[in-house]
Structures are given as C-alpha cells and as structure tokens.
Amino acid sequence: MRFVKYMTAPILMAALCSFWGCDKDEDHLSEAVLASANTLNFEAERAAEKIITIYADADWVTEVPDWVTVTPDSGTGVMDVTVSVTDNMRDGAEDNPRKATLVFKGRTLASRAQVLITQNGDKYRDVKEYTAGELAALADETVISVPSAIVVAVTTKGFVISDDKNTDNIFVSDATTVAVGDKISLLGTKSSDSQKLATVIDCDEVTVLSGGAVNYPEPEDISAKIDDYTSSKRGYVTVKGVFNGSTLTVSENAKYSVSVVDAPASLGLSALTGHIVTVTGYYAGLAEPVQRIMATDVEDNGLNEIVYFMENFEWLEPWALAGDNNGKPAGRSVEDNNLDAYAPQLPTPIAEGISALNALLEKGYEFLRVTTKTEGECIYLQRNYLKFGKTSYQAGIILPSIDNIPSDAEPRISFDWCPMRQGSGKVDPVNLIIIVENDGQETTFDVPTHGWENDHKLEWIRAEILLSGVTITKETKITIRQTQWPAATANRWFLDNIKISEPIKL
C-alpha cells in the first residue's frame, strides 16, 4: 500500500484504520506509519532541505543518522517534516558518498516507515587498488580501482578481464571499445549478476593502456556433463554440439542446451546454423534450461544435416541501414524488446538501386496481403528480418522455389518468430500455419502457439515442424502465414532464420 503526499488526511486515516485498526495502547504510539517518499538524495555541499509528509494514526518518533536532521523529530498524526543534512566534506574536499536509513516508527515493527537517505560525494576518494584476481572475493557495492587487467573476451555488452595468471575472470559491463589482449585500467563498483558470478558493473572509467595477446589456459570440456555442470566462477570451458540459430544442442537427450551470450558479429555465428560447432569461452552461469558461455572462439566442424533451403536475411543489411527517405535505419524490435523500433515498409529502403521489396522478389519470394480495409502495404523491414501485419492488415510469405529435395526425404521446416506486443501489454494473438501446395492441393501444418501471457518481453521463438506426407518439388509453394485471415484486429509478427533441412542419419 502506498500513499502520496496530496492524499487528504481523512481519506488517509480511513485507509490506515481499515488496514491496521486504530486502537492505541498505553504509550499512544501509532499502529501505522507511512512516509510520502522512500528515498531522498542530497548534494555533497550546501544541500537544500527537503520536505516530506508523515502519515500516522497516532504518535510517532524517529531514528535519525547523526549527519541528518529531521524537524520535528516526533509528532502525532499527519505532519510535514523537514529533512536536512550536514556537508559531506573531509579536510576541505568531498568525502565518500554516504547513505543511511531514516526511520519514522510507531508501536510495532510493522508500523515503521523507512526512508533511504543518500548524499553525493567523491566515490573514488581513498579507493583501494585491486588485481582482477582479487575482485571476486569482494563484497557487492565495493568501489574499486584496477590499475592493470587483460581483456580476454569481448561481447556486445561488455568484456571479460583477467590477470596475467588467469586467477579469476570478471565480466565488465561497459560500452568502451576494447579488443582481446588489451591491457586496461578501470574504476567501477563490484556486484554480482543474476547467475551469482562476479561482475563489475557501473564502470565509470576504462583506459586502454596497451595492446597485446592472451595466453588462454586449457579449457575444461563440459560436453559430457552439460546437465550437471555448475560453477560459481567464470571458468574457461569448451563444449561441442549442433548450432540451431540461437542455441547449441549438445545431444538429443540432454536437458540443457548452450547459449553463446551477446556474441559479437566477428564470431560469425549467423552463418553456422545447422553446423556442428565447438564453442570455447568463459562460463556465464545457468539460466535453466540454458548453460551460458561468453565465447572467445567458435570452431566450425561442418553441417550436421542436409540443408535444402536457408534464409537468415542478413543480406538485407544495406537496406536496413538505408531505412526511410531521411536515412533513418531500421531497428530491432525483438532483440531490444522495443515496441517503438523503426520498421520501414518494404518498398521504402533503397540500396544497390532497388527497393528491399524488389530485392526479395528477385530472389523468388512472394508476399500475401489481406485486409478488412483499403488495400495497402503491411510488410516491414527490421535489421535484419521481416515484420508482418498491422491492425486490420495481415500478411504472409511464400518461399522461393526449391528443387533439390529427394522424393523420399523427410524434410522439416524451422524458423524463428515472435508475436508483437501492444502498448497496453497485450500480446497479439497470432497463430501461424505452414501451407504446402502442390497442383492446387494444400496441406496445412500448425505452428505451436506462443502461449505468452500479457507483458511478456519480445524474444525469438524457435519453431520446427516435420513436413510429413508431402512431396516438395520446384513447383511446390510453401507459405508461412497466420490463421487470422483477414481480421480487423492486431495480429503482427516477426520472422527470421528460415530453414528446410533433414538431419543426417548417423
């Protein structure tokens, strides 16, 4: 329950009495105390005082840090109080930032309002220097200086550092451009990530001191123990399996798969779908049912399947960057979970002298569009994948002709897709189907629904459907579209990484 400052006293007191009751004991302290703010921040010097409102059904008192003053420091019922702080100075200069809890309390532990008081200061005054190998043992929120560390891995969201003895490996969340082998210094704050592995976050300063090379230790092979492996450290590991566009499958019977976390484009993973690969890198924890690795190297061991058709739309990069007529590039709705990511209509981006739509048509794609309104374009470009539909408009895609599938093959189609989420949090109720048409005869295959509840973040769903009982020739038309056809509602979806293949029978 939360009350704001402008709530009137009669309404506030009625709510308090209904929730806690208003009987008082002998000491007349309140059964319920609330404050109009739960945090207050002050400048280091000459900080302006702040006024908050205390709501109570009887008397209340305070517990006040020695550098904080509350006026008045006790009272009865609903009252405004003034909070001020002393200057945060030492020897004529700003001292370290400080924080403490101001408590307005009544008669019981339940009748306490806590306000976190923070005051700015020099975060790095008297900061202690550490080696990378010492960071993991530090308490969270420890302010640190690392005068020298080696960058041993780079991701899209930061990098991993170690010392020259590979004592420990720490992830640094920072946007500074560094390269593997760089020797750096940094200032930051130690924390732990959701996998409880040591991490440096809120990195305020990174300086590249010099370049160099990394002498990696012998990696631990975790392939055979993928379901049992766990570690509290970022050990150097290696694992072998089949890469399917987003994860690595170690074996068909394994409960856990492997995800290469925030992989940079330089690793070339986008071209390795369907390949047996060996990933080596730093362990990044378990997020069931996925083991996570920050890769330093990916070895391609060749295809694990016969691939008859594959499309990842990465070749659309020039059109995605060209964007609209003003040069606004296409965004990434799914990866960034961003409902406002820009998506130009397919005819708009121009690159290499043709539109994105015509470039797709030249490759043999066809597109379907239906609407309950006036006909119009409803297929869009993202970076680098496609978005289908808008309210009252639905769309689908027909794949190019495929003429290399044997008649006795057992092909399966797979792709990544994602439904759109509305601003209200409602997820569009998209149901996809695959239609295989031969000589006017259609066979329909259902795609498993997303099953998401409202407010679910945008993320890729991997669909894989066995195309049983059909023959695919160069005259066959394979369509991916939704079942709502047409509909006067929002049924929008994204599509990427289409593949038709057949596993190699070992």
Coordinates of C-alpha atoms in Angstrom, one line a residue, residues 44 70 74 100 117 164 207 238 271 316 318 452-453 489 499 502:
A44 CA 27.6 17.0 -1.1
V70 CA 14.6 15.9 11.0
S74 CA 8.4 13.3 16.6
A100 CA 21.8 5.7 5.9
I117 CA 19.0 9.0 2.7
D164 CA 48.3 -12.5 -16.3
T207 CA 41.5 3.3 -20.1
T238 CA 34.6 -25.7 -24.2
A271 CA 26.4 -18.5 -40.8
L316 CA 19.2 -7.2 -46.2
P318 CA 22.3 -2.4 -46.7
W452 CA 2.6 -16.0 -23.7
E453 CA 0.8 -14.0 -21.1
T489 CA -7.5 -6.9 -35.1
K499 CA 15.5 -23.4 -42.9
E502 CA 16.8 -33.1 -43.0

